[in-house]
């Protein structure tokens, strides 16, 4: 009897997930191959499926099935315990938000996106301020309804990084800041300067596509369970471990966009392909959080893909593939792809300064949520923050507080997961290295299976069994800290730039 209660709950959970996977597929199609004029029908299709999924999750039928399974469930087994815990959390969150608030947020957000696009084009923050103000009011209301123990921001952060607390994140970021600011300054004064011009040499699109597919396959991307296509903004969309789609984009005058963009998305895809297919469609077969997801993409893109051992294997194939790079020296290539320079735009930031961009947004978002910062004062606060963290001042709001789309989508609480990704990656990578001291030798031979197997065994296979903080503790034996990332940056960049920061 008890098994059938659980089976009923699991069936309902999988159906809810199936609706979500249909939404992802419609999204993927829209970004990769939908004709432009299909956009209106697509919006209707997406709204319909999203509505159905929301109804499923918040309806009485699901609540009853979950309740029965909880009372009679097989909670002794980790996967069912994970599924019950996580679906309870998602349902409660969704049920606390009245349909009217969800609809209003979607409406304001769609207006805000248009206002943001125009404001950025014309670099006029005042065009974006009114809808942003309205959106933040709705977010504050949502936070109150969802509930929180610490501060309102926690309720929003929890959507992307379940269980994370703003105050704890802030403490780790502060620790990180103390190391990043002087390291970036020391690199800026270093005598060794990368020749970044070589990155803009002509590399034909077809050759880039061929090379990127070779790299993706070598890292372990399974093309029988995945696809690689082109989109304006690269992303990874996984609906189950056997259907994982990544995209990239090609710039013939800037090879790193496709090259490292592909490795980044492959990192996300390896996580999705490594989830346990037996638990597909349930939290036991889903990723922990955005931060843990980002740890996988950044590990493959930066820790592996921008390392010297990686290029000791791939530099030969690279210079054969692209005649414009034939005369380049390996050392110059490695230094160029690791160019560190304070810059205005987050998505173009290097490994050292990236975290500082996130700290700025995190600080502003927290202050906006408590009302300590008014929307009209964002441009000034942004510029002050850029000066104190990166030592540069934006020439315009377009290159300052208007550069990211996130706020216009109502995605408040999302940014910290990017920086957390770097920290998780470093702590996992350090543990992987300790377990496999010959990891660099494997990379020199173009062998990635040992690292991938380690990630599969320690992270991927567990789905949402652990919260991010518990996973870090379980895998590395320590709570999250900025130290491994700082150690990693110093060990890499000090010799590269010939400095001692
Ligand atoms: Zn990513």
Coordinates of C-alpha atoms and ligand atoms in Angstrom, one line a residue:
X1 CA 0.0 0.0 0.0
X2 CA 2.7 2.5 1.0
X3 CA 4.6 1.8 -2.2
X4 CA 1.6 2.8 -4.3
X5 CA 1.2 6.1 -2.5
X6 CA 4.8 6.9 -3.2
X7 CA 4.4 5.7 -6.9
X8 CA 1.4 8.0 -7.3
X9 CA 3.4 11.0 -6.0
X10 CA 6.4 10.1 -8.2
X11 CA 4.1 9.9 -11.3
X12 CA 2.7 13.3 -10.5
X13 CA 6.3 14.7 -10.0
X14 CA 7.5 13.3 -13.4
X15 CA 4.5 14.7 -15.2
X16 CA 5.2 18.1 -13.7
X17 CA 8.8 17.8 -14.9
X18 CA 7.6 16.7 -18.3
X19 CA 5.7 19.9 -18.7
X20 CA 8.9 21.8 -17.7
X21 CA 10.9 19.8 -20.3
X22 CA 8.4 20.8 -23.0
X23 CA 8.8 24.4 -22.0
X24 CA 12.6 24.0 -22.3
X25 CA 12.4 22.5 -25.7
X26 CA 10.1 25.3 -27.0
X27 CA 12.7 27.7 -25.6
X28 CA 15.6 25.9 -27.2
X29 CA 13.7 25.9 -30.6
X30 CA 13.0 29.6 -30.2
X31 CA 16.7 30.4 -29.6
X32 CA 18.1 28.2 -32.4
X33 CA 15.8 27.7 -35.3
X34 CA 12.4 29.2 -35.0
X35 CA 11.5 31.6 -37.9
X36 CA 11.3 35.2 -36.5
X37 CA 7.6 35.5 -37.2
X38 CA 6.8 32.5 -35.1
X39 CA 7.4 34.5 -32.0
X40 CA 3.8 35.4 -31.2
X41 CA 2.5 31.8 -31.3
X42 CA 5.6 30.7 -29.3
X43 CA 4.8 33.2 -26.5
X44 CA 1.3 31.7 -26.3
X45 CA 2.6 28.1 -26.3
X46 CA 5.1 28.9 -23.6
X47 CA 2.5 30.7 -21.4
X48 CA 0.1 27.8 -21.8
X49 CA 2.7 25.2 -20.8
X50 CA 4.0 27.3 -17.9
X51 CA 0.5 27.8 -16.7
X52 CA -0.2 24.1 -16.8
X53 CA 2.9 23.3 -14.9
X54 CA 2.2 25.8 -12.2
X55 CA -1.4 24.5 -11.9
X56 CA -0.1 21.0 -11.5
X57 CA 2.3 21.9 -8.8
X58 CA -0.1 24.1 -6.8
X59 CA -3.2 22.1 -7.3
X60 CA -4.9 20.1 -4.5
X61 CA -4.3 16.8 -6.4
X62 CA -0.5 17.2 -6.1
X63 CA -0.8 18.3 -2.5
X64 CA -2.8 15.2 -1.6
X65 CA -0.5 12.9 -3.4
X66 CA 2.5 14.5 -1.7
X67 CA 0.8 14.3 1.7
X68 CA -0.1 10.6 1.4
X69 CA 3.4 9.8 0.2
X70 CA 5.0 11.7 3.1
X71 CA 2.9 9.8 5.6
X72 CA 3.4 6.4 3.9
X73 CA 6.5 7.0 1.9
X74 CA 9.7 5.0 1.6
X75 CA 11.7 7.8 3.3
X76 CA 14.4 5.4 4.3
X77 CA 15.8 5.5 0.8
X78 CA 17.8 8.6 -0.2
X79 CA 16.1 9.2 -3.6
X80 CA 12.6 9.1 -2.2
X81 CA 13.6 11.2 0.8
X82 CA 15.1 13.7 -1.6
X83 CA 12.1 13.8 -3.8
X84 CA 9.6 14.3 -1.0
X85 CA 11.7 17.0 0.7
X86 CA 12.4 18.9 -2.6
X87 CA 8.8 18.7 -4.0
X88 CA 7.4 19.9 -0.6
X89 CA 9.7 22.9 -0.8
X90 CA 8.8 23.7 -4.4
X91 CA 5.1 23.3 -3.8
X92 CA 5.1 25.4 -0.7
X93 CA 7.0 28.2 -2.4
X94 CA 4.7 28.1 -5.4
X95 CA 1.5 28.0 -3.3
X96 CA 2.5 31.0 -1.2
X97 CA 2.5 33.2 -4.3
X98 CA -1.0 34.1 -5.4
X99 CA -1.7 33.6 -9.1
X100 CA -2.5 37.4 -9.3
X101 CA 1.0 38.2 -8.1
X102 CA 2.7 35.7 -10.5
X103 CA 0.7 37.1 -13.4
X104 CA 1.4 40.7 -12.5
X105 CA 5.1 40.0 -12.2
X106 CA 5.2 38.4 -15.6
X107 CA 3.4 41.4 -17.1
X108 CA 5.6 44.0 -15.5
X109 CA 8.6 42.0 -16.4
X110 CA 7.7 41.8 -20.0
X111 CA 7.3 45.6 -20.0
X112 CA 10.5 46.0 -18.0
X113 CA 12.4 44.0 -20.6
X114 CA 11.3 46.3 -23.4
X115 CA 12.0 49.4 -21.3
X116 CA 15.5 48.0 -20.4
X117 CA 16.4 47.3 -24.0
X118 CA 15.5 50.9 -25.0
X119 CA 17.2 52.4 -21.9
X120 CA 20.4 50.4 -22.6
X121 CA 20.3 51.4 -26.3
X122 CA 19.9 55.1 -25.4
X123 CA 21.9 54.8 -22.2
X124 CA 19.1 56.5 -20.2
X125 CA 18.5 54.8 -16.9
X126 CA 15.4 57.0 -16.2
X127 CA 13.5 55.0 -18.9
X128 CA 14.1 51.8 -16.9
X129 CA 13.6 53.1 -13.4
X130 CA 9.8 53.1 -13.2
X131 CA 9.2 49.5 -14.3
X132 CA 12.2 48.4 -12.2
X133 CA 10.7 50.2 -9.2
X134 CA 7.4 48.3 -9.7
X135 CA 9.2 45.0 -10.2
X136 CA 11.2 45.4 -7.0
X137 CA 7.9 46.1 -5.1
X138 CA 6.5 42.9 -6.4
X139 CA 9.7 41.1 -5.4
X140 CA 9.5 42.5 -1.9
X141 CA 5.9 41.3 -1.6
X142 CA 6.9 37.9 -2.9
X143 CA 9.7 37.7 -0.4
X144 CA 7.3 38.5 2.5
X145 CA 4.9 35.8 1.3
X146 CA 7.5 33.2 0.8
X147 CA 9.0 34.0 4.2
X148 CA 12.6 34.2 5.4
X149 CA 14.7 33.9 8.5
X150 CA 17.4 36.4 7.9
X151 CA 16.6 39.2 5.4
X152 CA 14.1 39.5 2.5
X153 CA 16.9 38.8 0.0
X154 CA 17.2 35.3 1.4
X155 CA 13.7 34.3 0.1
X156 CA 14.8 35.3 -3.5
X157 CA 18.3 33.8 -3.3
X158 CA 16.6 30.5 -2.2
X159 CA 15.0 30.1 -5.6
X160 CA 18.4 29.7 -7.3
X161 CA 20.6 28.5 -4.5
X162 CA 18.3 26.5 -2.2
X163 CA 19.3 26.8 1.5
X164 CA 21.8 29.7 0.9
X165 CA 21.8 32.7 3.3
X166 CA 22.8 36.2 2.2
X167 CA 24.8 36.9 5.3
X168 CA 26.9 33.7 4.9
X169 CA 27.4 34.5 1.2
X170 CA 28.4 38.0 2.1
X171 CA 31.0 36.8 4.6
X172 CA 32.6 34.5 2.0
X173 CA 32.5 37.3 -0.6
X174 CA 34.3 39.7 1.8
X175 CA 37.0 37.2 2.3
X176 CA 37.3 36.8 -1.5
X177 CA 37.4 40.6 -2.0
X178 CA 40.4 41.0 0.3
X179 CA 42.4 38.8 -2.0
X180 CA 41.1 39.7 -5.4
X181 CA 41.6 43.5 -5.3
X182 CA 45.3 43.4 -4.5
X183 CA 45.9 40.5 -6.9
X184 CA 44.2 42.3 -9.8
X185 CA 46.3 45.5 -8.9
X186 CA 49.5 43.5 -8.9
X187 CA 48.8 41.9 -12.3
X188 CA 48.0 45.4 -13.7
X189 CA 51.5 46.5 -12.7
X190 CA 53.2 43.3 -13.9
X191 CA 56.0 43.7 -16.5
X192 CA 54.7 40.8 -18.5
X193 CA 51.8 41.9 -20.8
X194 CA 49.7 39.5 -22.9
X195 CA 49.6 40.0 -26.6
X196 CA 45.8 40.0 -26.9
X197 CA 45.9 41.0 -30.5
X198 CA 46.6 37.4 -31.5
X199 CA 43.1 36.5 -30.2
X200 CA 41.5 38.6 -33.0
X201 CA 43.2 36.8 -35.8
X202 CA 40.9 35.5 -38.5
X203 CA 39.5 32.0 -37.8
X204 CA 36.8 30.8 -40.3
X205 CA 33.5 29.8 -38.7
X206 CA 33.5 26.3 -40.2
X207 CA 37.0 25.6 -38.8
X208 CA 35.8 26.9 -35.4
X209 CA 32.8 24.6 -35.4
X210 CA 34.9 21.6 -36.3
X211 CA 37.5 22.4 -33.6
X212 CA 34.9 23.1 -30.9
X213 CA 33.1 19.8 -31.7
X214 CA 36.4 17.9 -31.3
X215 CA 37.1 19.5 -28.0
X216 CA 33.6 18.9 -26.8
X217 CA 33.8 15.2 -27.7
X218 CA 37.2 14.9 -26.1
X219 CA 36.0 16.4 -22.8
X220 CA 33.2 13.7 -22.7
X221 CA 30.2 15.4 -24.3
X222 CA 28.0 12.5 -25.7
X223 CA 26.6 13.5 -29.1
X224 CA 24.3 10.5 -29.0
X225 CA 22.6 12.2 -26.0
X226 CA 23.1 15.8 -27.0
X227 CA 23.3 18.4 -29.7
X228 CA 25.4 21.4 -30.4
X229 CA 23.8 24.4 -32.2
X230 CA 24.2 28.1 -32.7
X231 CA 22.4 30.8 -30.8
X232 CA 22.9 34.5 -30.0
X233 CA 23.4 33.9 -26.3
X234 CA 25.0 30.5 -25.6
X235 CA 23.2 28.2 -23.2
X236 CA 22.7 24.6 -22.1
X237 CA 19.3 23.1 -21.9
X238 CA 18.9 19.6 -20.5
X239 CA 15.6 17.9 -20.3
X240 CA 16.9 14.5 -19.3
X241 CA 20.4 12.9 -19.3
X242 CA 19.7 11.6 -22.9
X243 CA 18.8 14.9 -24.4
X244 CA 21.1 17.7 -23.5
X245 CA 21.5 20.6 -25.9
X246 CA 24.2 23.2 -25.9
X247 CA 24.7 26.3 -28.1
X248 CA 27.6 28.4 -29.0
X249 CA 28.2 31.4 -31.2
X250 CA 31.0 32.1 -33.7
X251 CA 33.0 35.4 -34.1
X252 CA 35.5 35.0 -36.9
X253 CA 37.6 37.8 -35.3
X254 CA 37.5 36.4 -31.8
X255 CA 38.0 32.7 -31.5
X256 CA 37.8 32.6 -27.6
X257 CA 34.1 33.4 -27.8
X258 CA 33.2 30.0 -29.3
X259 CA 36.1 28.1 -27.9
X260 CA 35.7 28.9 -24.2
X261 CA 31.9 29.4 -24.6
X262 CA 31.7 25.8 -25.8
X263 CA 33.9 24.4 -23.0
X264 CA 31.7 26.4 -20.5
X265 CA 28.4 24.9 -21.9
X266 CA 30.0 21.5 -22.2
X267 CA 30.7 21.7 -18.5
X268 CA 27.0 22.3 -17.8
X269 CA 26.1 19.5 -20.2
X270 CA 28.4 17.0 -18.6
X271 CA 26.6 17.6 -15.4
X272 CA 23.2 17.1 -17.0
X273 CA 24.4 14.0 -18.9
X274 CA 25.9 12.6 -15.7
X275 CA 22.7 12.8 -13.7
X276 CA 21.2 9.4 -12.9
X277 CA 18.7 8.5 -15.7
X278 CA 16.9 6.2 -13.4
X279 CA 15.8 9.3 -11.4
X280 CA 15.1 11.5 -14.4
X281 CA 12.1 13.8 -13.9
X282 CA 12.5 13.9 -10.1
X283 CA 14.8 15.9 -7.9
X284 CA 17.0 12.9 -7.2
X285 CA 17.9 13.1 -10.9
X286 CA 18.3 16.9 -11.0
X287 CA 21.1 19.4 -10.4
X288 CA 21.6 20.9 -6.9
X289 CA 21.5 24.6 -7.6
X290 CA 22.6 27.2 -10.2
X291 CA 25.8 27.7 -8.2
X292 CA 26.8 24.0 -8.3
X293 CA 25.8 24.0 -12.1
X294 CA 28.1 26.9 -12.6
X295 CA 30.9 25.2 -10.7
X296 CA 30.9 22.5 -13.4
X297 CA 30.9 24.9 -16.4
X298 CA 33.7 27.0 -14.9
X299 CA 35.8 24.1 -13.9
X300 CA 35.9 22.8 -17.5
X301 CA 36.1 26.3 -19.1
X302 CA 38.8 27.8 -16.8
X303 CA 40.4 25.3 -14.4
X304 CA 40.9 22.8 -17.3
X305 CA 40.4 24.8 -20.5
X306 CA 42.6 27.8 -19.7
X307 CA 45.4 25.8 -18.1
X308 CA 48.8 25.2 -19.6
X309 CA 48.6 21.4 -19.4
X310 CA 45.4 21.5 -21.4
X311 CA 47.1 23.4 -24.2
X312 CA 50.2 21.3 -24.1
X313 CA 47.9 18.7 -25.8
X314 CA 45.7 21.0 -27.9
X315 CA 48.1 23.7 -29.1
X316 CA 49.3 21.4 -32.0
X317 CA 45.8 20.7 -33.3
X318 CA 44.9 24.4 -32.8
X319 CA 47.7 25.7 -34.9
X320 CA 47.0 23.1 -37.6
X321 CA 43.4 24.0 -37.7
X322 CA 43.9 27.8 -37.9
X323 CA 46.6 28.9 -40.2
X324 CA 46.5 32.4 -38.8
X325 CA 47.8 31.1 -35.5
X326 CA 50.5 28.9 -37.1
X327 CA 53.4 31.1 -35.9
X328 CA 52.1 31.8 -32.4
X329 CA 54.1 30.4 -29.4
X330 CA 52.4 28.2 -26.8
X331 CA 53.5 30.6 -23.9
X332 CA 52.0 33.6 -25.7
X333 CA 48.8 31.8 -26.4
X334 CA 48.4 30.7 -22.7
X335 CA 49.1 34.2 -21.5
X336 CA 46.7 35.8 -24.0
X337 CA 43.8 33.6 -23.1
X338 CA 44.5 34.5 -19.4
X339 CA 44.5 38.2 -19.9
X340 CA 43.5 40.0 -16.7
X341 CA 42.3 43.5 -16.9
X342 CA 39.7 45.5 -14.9
X343 CA 36.8 46.0 -17.4
X344 CA 33.4 47.4 -17.4
X345 CA 31.4 44.5 -18.7
X346 CA 30.8 41.4 -16.5
X347 CA 30.4 38.8 -19.2
X348 CA 33.8 39.8 -20.6
X349 CA 35.6 39.8 -17.3
X350 CA 38.5 37.5 -16.6
X351 CA 38.9 34.9 -13.8
X352 CA 40.4 37.4 -11.3
X353 CA 38.1 40.4 -11.7
X354 CA 34.9 38.5 -12.4
X355 CA 33.9 38.0 -8.7
X356 CA 34.2 41.8 -8.1
X357 CA 31.5 42.4 -10.7
X358 CA 29.2 40.0 -8.8
X359 CA 29.9 41.5 -5.4
X360 CA 28.8 44.9 -6.7
X361 CA 25.5 43.5 -7.9
X362 CA 24.9 41.4 -4.8
X363 CA 25.5 44.5 -2.6
X364 CA 23.1 46.6 -4.6
X365 CA 20.4 44.0 -4.7
X366 CA 20.5 43.4 -1.0
X367 CA 20.2 47.2 -0.3
X368 CA 17.4 47.5 -2.9
X369 CA 15.4 44.8 -1.2
X370 CA 15.6 46.4 2.2
X371 CA 14.9 49.8 0.7
X372 CA 18.3 51.2 1.9
X373 CA 19.0 52.0 -1.7
X374 CA 16.5 53.9 -3.9
X375 CA 16.1 52.9 -7.6
X376 CA 17.0 56.4 -8.7
X377 CA 20.3 56.2 -6.9
X378 CA 21.4 53.0 -8.7
X379 CA 23.6 54.7 -11.4
X380 CA 25.6 56.6 -8.7
X381 CA 25.9 53.6 -6.4
X382 CA 27.0 51.5 -9.4
X383 CA 29.7 53.9 -10.5
X384 CA 31.0 54.3 -6.9
X385 CA 31.1 50.5 -6.5
X386 CA 33.0 50.1 -9.8
X387 CA 35.6 52.7 -8.7
X388 CA 36.2 51.1 -5.3
X389 CA 36.2 47.5 -6.5
X390 CA 37.8 47.7 -9.9
X391 CA 39.3 51.2 -10.0
X392 CA 37.4 52.2 -13.2
X393 CA 34.3 54.3 -13.9
X394 CA 31.7 53.4 -16.5
X395 CA 31.6 55.9 -19.4
X396 CA 27.8 55.4 -19.6
X397 CA 24.9 53.6 -17.8
X398 CA 24.7 51.3 -20.9
X399 CA 28.2 50.1 -19.9
X400 CA 27.3 50.4 -16.2
X401 CA 24.1 49.6 -14.4
X402 CA 22.1 48.8 -17.6
X403 CA 24.4 46.1 -19.0
X404 CA 22.7 43.0 -17.6
X405 CA 19.2 41.7 -18.5
X406 CA 18.6 40.0 -15.2
X407 CA 16.8 42.7 -13.2
X408 CA 14.4 43.4 -16.1
X409 CA 13.4 39.7 -16.0
X410 CA 12.8 40.0 -12.3
X411 CA 15.7 37.7 -11.6
X412 CA 16.9 39.2 -8.3
X413 CA 19.1 36.8 -6.3
X414 CA 20.5 35.2 -9.4
X415 CA 23.9 36.9 -9.7
X416 CA 25.6 35.5 -6.5
X417 CA 25.3 32.0 -8.0
X418 CA 27.9 33.0 -10.7
X419 CA 30.6 33.8 -8.1
X420 CA 29.6 30.9 -5.9
X421 CA 30.2 28.7 -8.9
X422 CA 33.9 29.8 -9.0
X423 CA 34.3 29.1 -5.3
X424 CA 32.6 25.7 -5.4
X425 CA 34.7 24.8 -8.5
X426 CA 37.9 25.7 -6.8
X427 CA 37.1 23.7 -3.7
X428 CA 36.0 20.6 -5.7
X429 CA 39.0 20.9 -8.0
X430 CA 41.3 21.0 -5.1
X431 CA 39.7 17.8 -3.7
X432 CA 39.9 16.2 -7.1
X433 CA 43.6 17.0 -7.3
X434 CA 44.3 15.6 -3.8
X435 CA 42.6 12.4 -4.9
X436 CA 44.4 12.3 -8.3
X437 CA 47.8 14.0 -8.0
X438 CA 48.6 13.2 -11.7
X439 CA 45.6 15.1 -13.0
X440 CA 47.8 17.5 -15.0
X441 CA 49.6 14.6 -16.7
X442 CA 46.2 13.3 -17.8
X443 CA 45.4 16.8 -19.2
X444 CA 48.8 16.8 -21.0
X445 CA 47.7 13.6 -22.7
X446 CA 44.2 14.9 -23.6
X447 CA 42.7 12.6 -21.1
X448 CA 39.7 13.9 -19.1
X449 CA 37.9 10.7 -18.1
X450 CA 39.5 10.5 -14.6
X451 CA 38.2 14.0 -13.7
X452 CA 34.8 13.4 -15.3
X453 CA 34.5 10.1 -13.5
X454 CA 35.4 11.8 -10.2
X455 CA 32.7 14.4 -10.8
X456 CA 30.2 11.8 -11.7
X457 CA 30.8 9.8 -8.6
X458 CA 31.0 12.6 -6.2
X459 CA 28.6 15.2 -7.6
X460 CA 26.5 14.3 -10.6
X461 CA 25.0 10.9 -9.5
X462 CA 23.6 12.3 -6.3
X463 CA 21.1 14.7 -7.9
X464 CA 19.6 16.9 -5.2
X465 CA 20.4 14.6 -2.4
X466 CA 22.5 17.3 -0.7
X467 CA 22.0 21.0 -0.5
X468 CA 25.0 22.9 -2.0
X469 CA 26.6 23.6 1.4
X470 CA 26.2 20.0 2.5
X471 CA 27.6 18.7 -0.8
X472 CA 30.7 20.9 -0.5
X473 CA 31.2 19.6 3.1
X474 CA 30.6 16.0 2.0
X475 CA 32.9 16.1 -1.0
X476 CA 35.7 18.2 0.4
X477 CA 35.4 17.6 4.1
X478 CA 35.1 21.4 4.8
X479 CA 32.5 24.1 4.6
X480 CA 32.6 26.5 1.7
X481 CA 35.4 29.1 1.8
X482 CA 37.1 31.5 -0.5
X483 CA 40.5 30.1 0.3
X484 CA 40.7 27.3 -2.4
X485 CA 39.8 29.8 -5.1
X486 CA 42.3 32.3 -3.9
X487 CA 45.0 29.6 -3.7
X488 CA 44.1 28.5 -7.2
X489 CA 44.3 32.1 -8.6
X490 CA 47.7 32.8 -7.0
X491 CA 49.2 29.5 -8.1
X492 CA 48.1 30.1 -11.7
X493 CA 48.5 33.9 -12.2
X494 CA 51.6 34.7 -10.2
X495 CA 54.0 32.6 -12.3
X496 CA 52.1 33.4 -15.4
X497 CA 52.6 37.2 -14.9
X498 CA 56.0 36.8 -13.1
X499 CA 54.7 38.5 -9.9
X500 CA 54.5 37.8 -6.2
X501 CA 51.3 39.4 -5.0
Ligands
LIG1 ZN1 27.1 29.0 -17.0

